[in-house]
Amino acid sequence: MAQLFGFEIKRKIDPVKEAATNKTFAPPQEDDGAITVTSGSHYGTYVDMDGIIRNEVELITRYREMSMQPEIESAIDEIINEAIVTEDNGKSVKLNVDELKQPEAVRKKITEEFDTILKLLGFGANGHDTFKRWYVDGRLFYHVVIDETNPRKGIQEVRYIDPRRIRKIREIQKSKDPTTSVDVIKAVNEYYLYNERGIIGAHSNMGVRIAVDSIVNVNSGLMDSRRAMVLSYLHKAIKPLNQVRMVEDATVIYRMSRAPERRIFYVDVGNMPTIKAEQYLRDIMTKYRNKLVYDSATGEIRDDRKHMSMLEDFWLPRREGSRGTEITTLEGGQNLGKMEDVEYFEKKLYKSLGVPMSRLDNPSPGFSLGRTTEITRDELKFAKFISRLRNKFSILFDDLLRVQLVLKRICTEEEWDEFKEDVWYDFIKDNNFDEMKETELLTNRITVLQLIEPFVGRYYSKEWVRRDLLKQSDEDIEEIDRQMEEEAKADADDMQAQGIDPATGQPQIDPNDPQQQVGGPQQGQAQLPPPQQEKPPKFQVRKEDIEFVK
């Protein structure tokens, strides 16, 4: 294979080549829109290649033309504004590495490199445009530029590539199995083909071959029925948009032709032959028709009687014996103000784009947070649709982070495949529906918990309350218990520092201080003098109680 432009990351085990070493006759199927060809002496021998590329280029151009239509543009703006929300500091997406089981230094480096990727993309200022470009075209291509003399500097620049000028190619080399005579895959080679003039026509195999690692590609994930061409999210709106335009044009033509009232001239031609009757009627039309118009460009009056118009009067001949010459009026069309058919196709168009009608055609433009019971099902579906779009678009960050971390020797490619399962991207949300839903559910659970609290220990166990009522998982229970133990320990340390016994909540007693012993004065109290003991009364002998004994 010829030398490829760009750089390649050397892998310990190439998954594509490893799969090729195992005997199989089925080519790899991936939703990347790559052209699968059989390797041979001439690249252009693939029969369906020209047709696929030409159709895809035309589709991308068609998508961009559709995005300029007012109805499509308003729907796209609604989707982009919901998907990409920018804070005051310019941030629209953050990297969450809380679940990544790696040292703090590694997680900090990954977060810093992610911020570098956002700066290279200019995502703070151009995030809306980047997301819109991906949504309309259905694919994004970026060329990763590095310093080949010192790759450890990482990515130096990322440049956008028009998807009509680049295409991914997957060459498959086959060989016959000696035992079964079946064509099995021997090797799979992938690269990108770039042509400045566009990949169209019979010479579509002409161009620069670029290494896979030098290009970052993210697709919409939508494929045609043959699984050979990537589609845009606007593909479903092609037919509804054409129907809306056709109905609108038909409505305008009908109203222009049927709105005015026109005259009908019945001209008596007597017993004239047909040819003479037509000539007589034509002379009458020319004599009485007046089509003098004013030309605002030249300031002249021009006679346009030689031109026919759809708003002209009708001239009809009458034979002798019937009524004579007569002029009547043809009424205009009725019910010209009804637009039900146009509105129907507009709703169908908005439905194909997945945008709720309440956002685009709302008679009450006011905004209200409301309760979750007031959220329509269309809004819930729209929120889930936005979440899926964000997940698909995040592949761009995954690929760029993979190249950046591997080049800077922060981790290997195999390690990044494990890391990315525990790393996700937090997009700033403008739709607070999820927060409102969680708050209302938690409020209802706490209300029920207060009602059944007297029965805990008799009819309900504490574990049942935590698992079934509060919906706490095993990880939540373990984490909450750990947090409560840490908080209790911190509170005990604070109480001890203040001289309070954590067990009783009373001030602590120092055994070396006699004043704090049992019966002694408490801290902060004045010392009282000891109580005076009462002396026993003296024995008094009354005179009458003495008996003298002789």
Coordinates of C-alpha atoms in Angstrom, one line a residue:
M1 CA 0.0 0.0 0.0
A2 CA 1.2 3.5 -0.8
Q3 CA 2.5 5.8 1.9
L4 CA -0.3 7.8 3.6
F5 CA -0.3 11.5 4.4
G6 CA -0.4 12.4 8.1
F7 CA 0.5 10.5 11.2
E8 CA -0.5 7.1 12.5
I9 CA -0.6 5.9 16.1
K10 CA 1.2 2.6 16.4
R11 CA -1.0 0.0 18.1
K12 CA 0.1 -3.0 20.0
I13 CA -2.8 -5.0 18.6
D14 CA -4.7 -3.5 15.7
P15 CA -8.3 -4.6 16.2
V16 CA -9.0 -4.4 12.4
K17 CA -6.1 -6.5 11.5
E18 CA -6.7 -8.9 14.4
A19 CA -10.2 -9.4 13.2
A20 CA -8.9 -10.0 9.7
T21 CA -6.6 -12.8 10.9
N22 CA -9.6 -14.7 12.1
K23 CA -11.2 -16.5 9.2
T24 CA -14.4 -14.8 8.1
F25 CA -16.1 -14.0 4.8
A26 CA -18.2 -11.1 6.0
P27 CA -16.6 -7.6 5.8
P28 CA -16.7 -5.3 8.9
Q29 CA -19.9 -3.3 9.1
E30 CA -19.5 0.2 10.7
D31 CA -21.8 3.2 10.6
D32 CA -19.1 5.5 9.4
G33 CA -20.2 5.7 5.7
A34 CA -17.0 4.2 4.4
I35 CA -16.9 2.7 0.9
T36 CA -16.0 -0.9 1.1
V37 CA -13.9 -1.9 -2.0
T38 CA -11.9 -5.0 -3.0
S39 CA -8.2 -4.3 -3.2
G40 CA -6.9 -4.7 -6.8
S41 CA -4.6 -3.2 -9.4
H42 CA -7.0 -0.2 -10.0
Y43 CA -8.9 1.6 -7.3
G44 CA -11.7 2.9 -9.5
T45 CA -13.0 -0.6 -10.5
Y46 CA -15.6 -0.5 -7.8
V47 CA -18.9 -0.3 -9.7
D48 CA -21.2 1.6 -7.3
M49 CA -18.6 4.0 -6.1
D50 CA -19.4 6.9 -8.4
G51 CA -23.1 6.7 -7.9
I52 CA -22.8 6.6 -4.1
I53 CA -20.5 9.5 -3.9
R54 CA -22.4 11.6 -6.4
N55 CA -25.6 11.0 -4.5
E56 CA -24.0 11.9 -1.2
V57 CA -22.6 15.1 -2.5
E58 CA -26.0 16.1 -3.9
L59 CA -27.6 15.2 -0.6
I60 CA -25.3 17.4 1.4
T61 CA -25.9 20.3 -1.0
R62 CA -29.7 19.6 -0.7
Y63 CA -29.5 19.6 3.1
R64 CA -27.8 23.0 3.1
E65 CA -30.4 24.5 0.7
M66 CA -33.1 23.1 3.0
S67 CA -31.6 24.8 6.1
M68 CA -32.1 28.2 4.4
Q69 CA -35.9 27.8 4.3
P70 CA -37.7 29.8 7.0
E71 CA -39.6 26.9 8.5
I72 CA -36.6 24.6 8.6
E73 CA -34.3 27.4 9.9
S74 CA -36.6 28.2 12.8
A75 CA -36.8 24.5 13.8
I76 CA -33.0 24.1 13.6
D77 CA -32.5 27.2 15.7
E78 CA -34.8 25.7 18.3
I79 CA -32.8 22.5 18.4
I80 CA -29.4 24.2 18.5
N81 CA -30.4 26.6 21.2
E82 CA -31.6 23.7 23.3
A83 CA -28.6 21.5 22.7
I84 CA -25.8 24.1 23.2
V85 CA -26.3 26.4 26.1
T86 CA -23.5 28.8 27.0
E87 CA -22.9 30.2 30.5
D88 CA -21.7 33.7 31.3
N89 CA -18.1 32.4 31.4
G90 CA -18.4 31.0 27.8
K91 CA -18.5 27.3 29.0
S92 CA -21.1 25.1 27.3
V93 CA -19.7 21.6 28.1
K94 CA -17.7 20.2 31.0
L95 CA -15.8 17.0 31.5
N96 CA -16.9 14.8 34.4
V97 CA -14.3 12.3 35.7
D98 CA -15.8 11.6 39.1
E99 CA -16.3 7.9 38.2
L100 CA -12.8 7.5 36.7
K101 CA -10.9 5.2 39.1
Q102 CA -7.5 6.8 38.5
P103 CA -5.1 9.0 40.6
E104 CA -6.1 12.6 41.0
A105 CA -3.1 13.7 38.9
V106 CA -4.3 11.7 35.9
R107 CA -7.8 13.0 36.2
K108 CA -6.5 16.5 36.4
K109 CA -4.4 16.1 33.3
I110 CA -7.3 14.7 31.4
T111 CA -9.5 17.6 32.4
E112 CA -6.8 20.1 31.3
E113 CA -6.4 18.4 27.9
F114 CA -10.1 18.6 27.4
D115 CA -10.0 22.3 28.0
T116 CA -7.2 22.5 25.4
I117 CA -9.4 20.6 22.9
L118 CA -12.2 23.1 23.4
K119 CA -9.8 26.0 22.8
L120 CA -8.6 24.4 19.6
L121 CA -12.1 24.0 18.3
G122 CA -13.1 27.4 19.4
F123 CA -16.1 25.8 21.0
G124 CA -16.8 28.7 23.4
A125 CA -17.5 31.1 20.6
N126 CA -18.4 28.8 17.7
G127 CA -20.1 25.9 19.5
H128 CA -23.5 26.7 18.0
D129 CA -22.1 26.9 14.5
T130 CA -20.2 23.6 14.9
F131 CA -23.2 21.8 16.2
K132 CA -25.4 23.2 13.5
R133 CA -22.9 22.2 10.8
W134 CA -22.9 18.7 12.1
Y135 CA -26.7 18.6 12.4
V136 CA -27.4 19.9 8.9
D137 CA -24.7 17.9 7.0
G138 CA -25.0 14.8 9.1
R139 CA -21.1 14.5 9.4
L140 CA -18.0 16.5 10.5
F141 CA -14.5 16.1 9.3
Y142 CA -11.4 17.7 11.0
H143 CA -7.8 17.4 10.1
V144 CA -5.6 17.0 13.1
V145 CA -2.3 18.9 12.7
I146 CA 0.7 18.0 14.9
D147 CA 4.4 18.8 15.1
E148 CA 5.9 15.8 13.4
T149 CA 9.4 16.6 14.8
N150 CA 8.0 16.6 18.4
P151 CA 4.7 14.7 18.6
R152 CA 4.6 15.0 22.4
K153 CA 3.5 18.6 22.1
G154 CA 0.1 17.2 21.2
I155 CA -2.4 18.6 18.7
Q156 CA -1.4 22.0 17.4
E157 CA -4.4 22.7 15.2
V158 CA -7.6 21.2 14.0
R159 CA -9.0 22.3 10.5
Y160 CA -12.5 21.8 9.2
I161 CA -12.8 19.8 5.9
D162 CA -15.8 20.1 3.7
P163 CA -17.5 16.6 3.7
R164 CA -18.0 16.8 -0.1
R165 CA -14.3 16.7 -0.6
I166 CA -13.3 13.7 1.6
R167 CA -14.5 10.2 1.9
K168 CA -13.4 7.2 4.0
I169 CA -12.3 4.1 2.1
R170 CA -12.0 0.6 3.4
E171 CA -10.0 -1.8 1.2
I172 CA -10.4 -5.5 1.8
Q173 CA -7.9 -8.1 0.6
K174 CA -9.4 -11.6 0.2
S175 CA -7.8 -15.0 -0.4
K176 CA -9.3 -18.4 -0.9
D177 CA -9.4 -20.9 1.9
P178 CA -7.5 -24.0 0.7
T179 CA -9.9 -26.4 2.5
T180 CA -13.3 -24.9 1.7
S181 CA -12.4 -22.7 -1.4
V182 CA -14.3 -19.8 0.3
D183 CA -13.1 -16.2 -0.1
V184 CA -12.0 -15.1 3.3
I185 CA -10.8 -11.7 4.4
K186 CA -7.0 -11.6 4.6
A187 CA -6.5 -7.9 5.6
V188 CA -8.4 -4.7 6.0
N189 CA -6.8 -1.3 5.2
E190 CA -8.6 2.0 5.9
Y191 CA -7.7 5.5 4.9
Y192 CA -9.4 8.8 3.8
L193 CA -9.4 10.1 0.3
Y194 CA -9.3 13.9 -0.2
N195 CA -9.8 15.8 -3.4
E196 CA -9.8 19.6 -3.5
R197 CA -12.2 19.7 -6.4
G198 CA -14.6 17.3 -4.8
I199 CA -15.1 13.6 -5.1
I200 CA -17.5 13.5 -8.0
G201 CA -17.5 11.8 -11.4
A202 CA -15.4 9.1 -12.9
H203 CA -12.1 10.4 -11.6
S204 CA -13.3 10.1 -7.9
N205 CA -10.3 7.8 -7.2
M206 CA -7.9 10.7 -7.7
G207 CA -6.8 12.5 -4.6
V208 CA -4.6 12.4 -1.5
R209 CA -4.7 9.3 0.8
I210 CA -4.7 10.3 4.4
A211 CA -4.1 8.2 7.5
V212 CA -7.1 7.4 9.6
D213 CA -5.6 8.8 12.8
S214 CA -5.0 12.2 11.1
I215 CA -8.7 12.7 10.5
V216 CA -11.5 13.0 13.2
N217 CA -14.9 12.1 11.8
V218 CA -18.2 12.1 13.6
N219 CA -21.4 11.1 11.9
S220 CA -25.1 11.4 12.7
G221 CA -25.5 7.6 13.0
L222 CA -28.4 7.6 10.5
M223 CA -27.8 5.3 7.5
D224 CA -29.7 4.5 4.3
S225 CA -31.3 1.2 3.6
R226 CA -28.1 -0.2 2.1
R227 CA -26.0 0.9 5.1
A228 CA -23.7 2.6 2.6
M229 CA -24.5 6.3 3.0
V230 CA -24.7 8.6 6.0
L231 CA -28.0 10.6 6.2
S232 CA -28.7 13.9 7.9
Y233 CA -31.4 14.5 10.5
L234 CA -33.0 16.7 7.9
H235 CA -33.5 13.8 5.5
K236 CA -37.0 13.0 6.9
A237 CA -38.1 16.6 6.1
I238 CA -37.3 16.5 2.3
K239 CA -40.7 15.3 1.2
P240 CA -42.8 17.4 3.7
L241 CA -40.9 20.5 2.7
N242 CA -41.6 19.8 -1.0
Q243 CA -45.3 19.3 -0.2
V244 CA -45.5 22.5 1.7
R245 CA -43.9 24.5 -1.1
M246 CA -46.2 22.8 -3.7
V247 CA -49.4 23.5 -1.7
E248 CA -48.4 27.1 -1.1
D249 CA -47.7 27.7 -4.7
A250 CA -50.9 26.1 -5.7
T251 CA -52.8 28.2 -3.2
V252 CA -51.3 31.4 -4.6
I253 CA -52.0 30.5 -8.2
Y254 CA -55.6 29.5 -7.4
R255 CA -56.3 32.7 -5.5
M256 CA -54.7 34.9 -8.2
S257 CA -56.9 33.3 -10.8
R258 CA -60.1 32.9 -8.9
A259 CA -60.1 36.0 -6.7
P260 CA -61.2 38.7 -9.2
E261 CA -64.6 38.9 -10.8
R262 CA -64.4 38.7 -14.6
R263 CA -66.9 39.5 -17.4
I264 CA -68.4 37.2 -20.0
F265 CA -69.3 38.7 -23.3
Y266 CA -71.9 36.8 -25.4
V267 CA -71.6 38.3 -28.9
D268 CA -74.4 37.6 -31.4
V269 CA -72.8 36.4 -34.7
G270 CA -76.1 35.6 -36.5
N271 CA -75.8 33.0 -39.3
M272 CA -72.2 33.7 -40.1
P273 CA -70.0 30.7 -41.1
T274 CA -67.7 29.4 -38.4
I275 CA -64.6 31.1 -39.9
K276 CA -66.2 34.4 -40.3
A277 CA -67.8 34.2 -36.9
E278 CA -64.4 33.6 -35.3
Q279 CA -62.9 36.5 -37.2
Y280 CA -65.8 38.8 -36.2
L281 CA -65.4 37.8 -32.6
R282 CA -61.7 38.5 -32.7
D283 CA -62.3 41.9 -34.2
I284 CA -64.7 42.8 -31.4
M285 CA -62.2 41.6 -28.8
T286 CA -59.4 43.7 -30.2
K287 CA -61.7 46.7 -30.5
Y288 CA -63.0 46.7 -27.0
R289 CA -60.1 45.2 -25.0
N290 CA -58.0 47.8 -23.3
K291 CA -54.6 46.8 -22.0
L292 CA -52.7 50.1 -21.7
V293 CA -50.1 49.8 -19.0
Y294 CA -47.8 52.4 -17.4
D295 CA -44.1 51.5 -17.5
S296 CA -42.5 52.9 -14.3
A297 CA -39.0 52.4 -15.7
T298 CA -39.3 54.6 -18.8
G299 CA -42.4 56.6 -17.9
E300 CA -44.2 55.6 -21.1
I301 CA -47.6 54.1 -21.7
R302 CA -47.3 50.7 -23.4
D303 CA -50.1 48.8 -25.2
D304 CA -50.0 45.1 -24.2
R305 CA -53.1 44.0 -26.0
K306 CA -51.0 41.4 -28.0
H307 CA -50.3 39.5 -24.8
M308 CA -52.8 37.0 -23.3
S309 CA -53.5 37.0 -19.6
M310 CA -55.2 34.6 -17.2
L311 CA -57.3 37.4 -15.8
E312 CA -58.9 38.5 -19.0
D313 CA -62.5 38.5 -19.8
F314 CA -64.3 35.7 -21.7
W315 CA -65.7 36.2 -25.2
L316 CA -68.3 33.7 -26.4
P317 CA -70.2 33.7 -29.8
R318 CA -74.1 33.2 -30.0
R319 CA -76.0 32.0 -32.9
E320 CA -79.2 33.5 -34.3
G321 CA -82.3 32.4 -32.6
S322 CA -81.0 32.5 -29.0
R323 CA -80.6 35.6 -26.9
G324 CA -78.7 38.5 -28.3
T325 CA -75.5 40.1 -27.2
E326 CA -75.2 40.0 -23.4
I327 CA -72.6 40.8 -20.8
T328 CA -72.6 38.9 -17.5
T329 CA -70.2 38.6 -14.5
L330 CA -68.4 35.5 -13.4
E331 CA -68.1 35.5 -9.6
G332 CA -64.7 34.9 -7.9
G333 CA -63.7 31.9 -5.9
Q334 CA -65.3 31.3 -2.5
N335 CA -63.6 30.4 0.8
L336 CA -60.3 31.8 -0.3
G337 CA -59.3 32.5 3.3
K338 CA -59.1 28.9 4.5
M339 CA -55.6 27.5 5.0
E340 CA -56.2 24.1 6.5
D341 CA -54.3 22.2 3.9
V342 CA -51.2 24.5 4.2
E343 CA -51.3 24.2 8.0
Y344 CA -51.6 20.4 7.8
F345 CA -48.4 20.1 5.8
E346 CA -46.6 22.6 8.0
K347 CA -47.4 20.5 11.1
K348 CA -46.2 17.4 9.2
L349 CA -43.0 19.2 8.4
Y350 CA -42.4 20.2 12.1
K351 CA -43.3 16.7 13.2
S352 CA -40.6 15.2 10.9
L353 CA -38.0 17.5 12.5
G354 CA -39.0 16.4 16.0
V355 CA -39.8 19.9 17.3
P356 CA -43.0 20.4 19.4
M357 CA -45.6 22.5 17.7
S358 CA -46.0 24.5 20.9
R359 CA -42.5 25.9 20.4
L360 CA -43.0 27.1 16.8
D361 CA -46.8 27.9 16.5
N362 CA -47.8 29.0 20.0
P363 CA -50.6 31.5 20.2
S364 CA -49.6 32.4 23.8
P365 CA -45.9 33.4 23.7
G366 CA -45.6 33.6 27.5
F367 CA -43.1 31.5 29.4
S368 CA -43.9 29.5 32.5
L369 CA -41.9 27.0 34.5
G370 CA -45.0 25.2 35.8
R371 CA -45.2 21.8 37.3
T372 CA -44.2 18.4 35.8
T373 CA -47.8 17.6 35.4
E374 CA -48.1 20.5 33.0
I375 CA -45.2 19.3 30.8
T376 CA -46.6 17.8 27.6
R377 CA -45.5 14.5 26.2
D378 CA -44.0 16.3 23.1
E379 CA -41.7 18.3 25.4
L380 CA -40.5 15.0 27.1
K381 CA -39.8 13.4 23.7
F382 CA -37.9 16.6 22.6
A383 CA -35.8 16.5 25.7
K384 CA -34.8 12.9 25.1
F385 CA -34.1 13.7 21.4
I386 CA -31.7 16.5 22.5
S387 CA -30.0 14.1 24.8
R388 CA -29.4 11.6 22.0
L389 CA -28.0 14.4 19.8
R390 CA -25.5 15.3 22.5
N391 CA -24.4 11.8 22.9
K392 CA -23.7 11.4 19.2
F393 CA -21.9 14.7 19.0
S394 CA -19.7 13.8 22.0
I395 CA -17.8 11.3 19.8
L396 CA -15.9 14.3 18.4
F397 CA -14.5 15.0 21.9
D398 CA -13.7 11.3 22.4
D399 CA -11.6 11.1 19.3
L400 CA -9.8 14.3 19.8
L401 CA -9.1 13.4 23.5
R402 CA -7.8 10.0 22.4
V403 CA -5.2 11.5 20.0
Q404 CA -4.2 14.2 22.5
L405 CA -3.7 11.9 25.5
V406 CA -1.8 9.3 23.4
L407 CA 0.5 11.9 21.9
K408 CA 1.3 13.4 25.3
R409 CA 1.9 10.0 26.8
I410 CA -0.7 10.5 29.5
C411 CA -2.2 7.1 28.6
T412 CA -2.2 4.5 25.9
E413 CA -4.9 3.9 23.4
E414 CA -5.9 0.7 25.1
E415 CA -6.2 2.5 28.4
W416 CA -8.3 5.3 26.9
D417 CA -10.7 2.7 25.6
E418 CA -11.2 1.8 29.3
F419 CA -11.2 5.4 30.6
K420 CA -13.9 6.7 28.2
E421 CA -16.5 4.3 29.7
D422 CA -16.2 6.2 33.0
V423 CA -15.9 9.7 31.5
W424 CA -18.8 11.7 30.2
Y425 CA -19.6 15.2 29.1
D426 CA -21.9 17.5 31.1
F427 CA -23.6 19.8 28.7
I428 CA -25.1 22.9 30.3
K429 CA -28.9 22.5 30.3
D430 CA -31.4 25.2 29.8
N431 CA -34.4 22.9 30.1
N432 CA -35.1 22.4 33.8
F433 CA -37.6 19.7 33.3
D434 CA -35.3 17.0 34.8
E435 CA -34.7 19.1 37.9
M436 CA -38.4 19.8 38.4
K437 CA -39.2 16.1 38.0
E438 CA -36.6 14.9 40.5
T439 CA -37.7 17.6 43.0
E440 CA -41.3 16.7 42.8
L441 CA -40.6 12.9 43.1
L442 CA -38.4 13.5 46.1
T443 CA -41.1 15.7 47.7
N444 CA -43.7 13.0 47.3
R445 CA -41.4 10.3 48.7
I446 CA -40.6 12.4 51.8
T447 CA -44.3 13.0 52.4
V448 CA -45.0 9.2 52.3
L449 CA -42.0 8.6 54.6
Q450 CA -43.5 10.9 57.2
L451 CA -46.8 9.0 57.0
I452 CA -45.3 5.5 57.5
E453 CA -42.6 6.6 60.1
P454 CA -44.7 5.4 63.1
F455 CA -44.9 1.9 61.5
V456 CA -41.2 1.5 60.8
G457 CA -39.9 -1.4 62.9
R458 CA -43.4 -2.9 63.2
Y459 CA -44.6 -3.4 59.7
Y460 CA -41.8 -2.0 57.6
S461 CA -38.1 -2.4 57.9
K462 CA -35.5 0.4 57.5
E463 CA -33.9 -1.4 54.6
W464 CA -37.3 -1.7 52.8
V465 CA -37.9 2.0 53.3
R466 CA -34.5 2.9 51.8
R467 CA -34.7 0.5 48.9
D468 CA -38.3 0.5 47.9
L469 CA -39.6 3.9 49.1
L470 CA -36.6 6.2 48.7
K471 CA -35.3 4.2 45.7
Q472 CA -31.8 4.1 47.0
S473 CA -29.4 1.6 45.2
D474 CA -26.7 -0.4 46.9
E475 CA -24.1 2.2 45.9
D476 CA -26.3 5.0 47.2
I477 CA -26.8 3.3 50.6
E478 CA -23.1 2.7 50.9
E479 CA -22.2 6.2 50.0
I480 CA -24.9 7.8 52.3
D481 CA -23.8 5.6 55.2
R482 CA -20.2 6.6 54.7
Q483 CA -21.1 10.3 54.5
M484 CA -23.2 10.1 57.7
E485 CA -20.3 8.4 59.5
E486 CA -17.9 11.1 58.4
E487 CA -20.3 13.8 59.4
A488 CA -20.9 12.2 62.8
K489 CA -17.2 12.0 63.4
A490 CA -16.7 15.6 62.4
D491 CA -19.5 16.7 64.7
A492 CA -18.0 14.7 67.6
D493 CA -14.6 16.4 67.0
D494 CA -16.2 19.8 67.0
M495 CA -18.1 19.1 70.3
Q496 CA -14.9 17.8 72.0
A497 CA -13.1 20.9 70.9
Q498 CA -15.8 22.9 72.6
G499 CA -15.6 20.8 75.8
I500 CA -18.9 19.0 75.4
D501 CA -19.4 15.3 75.8
P502 CA -20.7 13.9 72.4
A503 CA -22.5 11.1 74.2
T504 CA -24.5 13.1 76.7
G505 CA -24.3 16.6 75.2
Q506 CA -23.3 17.9 78.6
P507 CA -20.0 19.7 79.4
Q508 CA -17.1 17.4 80.1
I509 CA -15.8 16.9 83.7
D510 CA -12.0 17.1 84.3
P511 CA -11.0 14.5 86.9
N512 CA -8.1 16.7 88.0
D513 CA -10.2 19.6 88.8
P514 CA -11.9 19.2 92.3
Q515 CA -14.4 21.8 91.5
Q516 CA -15.8 19.7 88.6
Q517 CA -16.2 16.5 90.7
V518 CA -19.6 15.2 91.6
G519 CA -21.3 17.7 93.8
G520 CA -18.8 20.4 92.9
P521 CA -19.8 23.6 91.2
Q522 CA -20.5 23.5 87.5
Q523 CA -18.5 25.5 85.0
G524 CA -19.8 29.1 84.8
Q525 CA -21.7 28.8 88.2
A526 CA -20.7 30.9 91.3
Q527 CA -19.3 28.8 94.2
L528 CA -21.7 28.9 97.2
P529 CA -20.6 28.6 100.8
P530 CA -21.2 25.2 102.5
P531 CA -24.5 25.0 104.4
Q532 CA -24.4 25.6 108.2
Q533 CA -25.0 22.4 110.2
E534 CA -27.6 22.8 112.9
K535 CA -26.3 22.1 116.4
P536 CA -28.3 19.6 118.5
P537 CA -30.6 21.3 121.1
K538 CA -29.4 21.3 124.7
F539 CA -31.2 19.0 127.2
Q540 CA -33.5 21.0 129.4
V541 CA -34.9 19.5 132.6
R542 CA -38.1 20.9 133.9
K543 CA -38.6 21.1 137.6
E544 CA -41.9 19.2 137.6
D545 CA -40.3 16.3 135.7
I546 CA -37.8 15.7 138.5
E547 CA -38.8 13.1 141.0
F548 CA -36.9 13.0 144.1
V549 CA -36.5 9.6 145.6
K550 CA -36.0 9.3 149.1

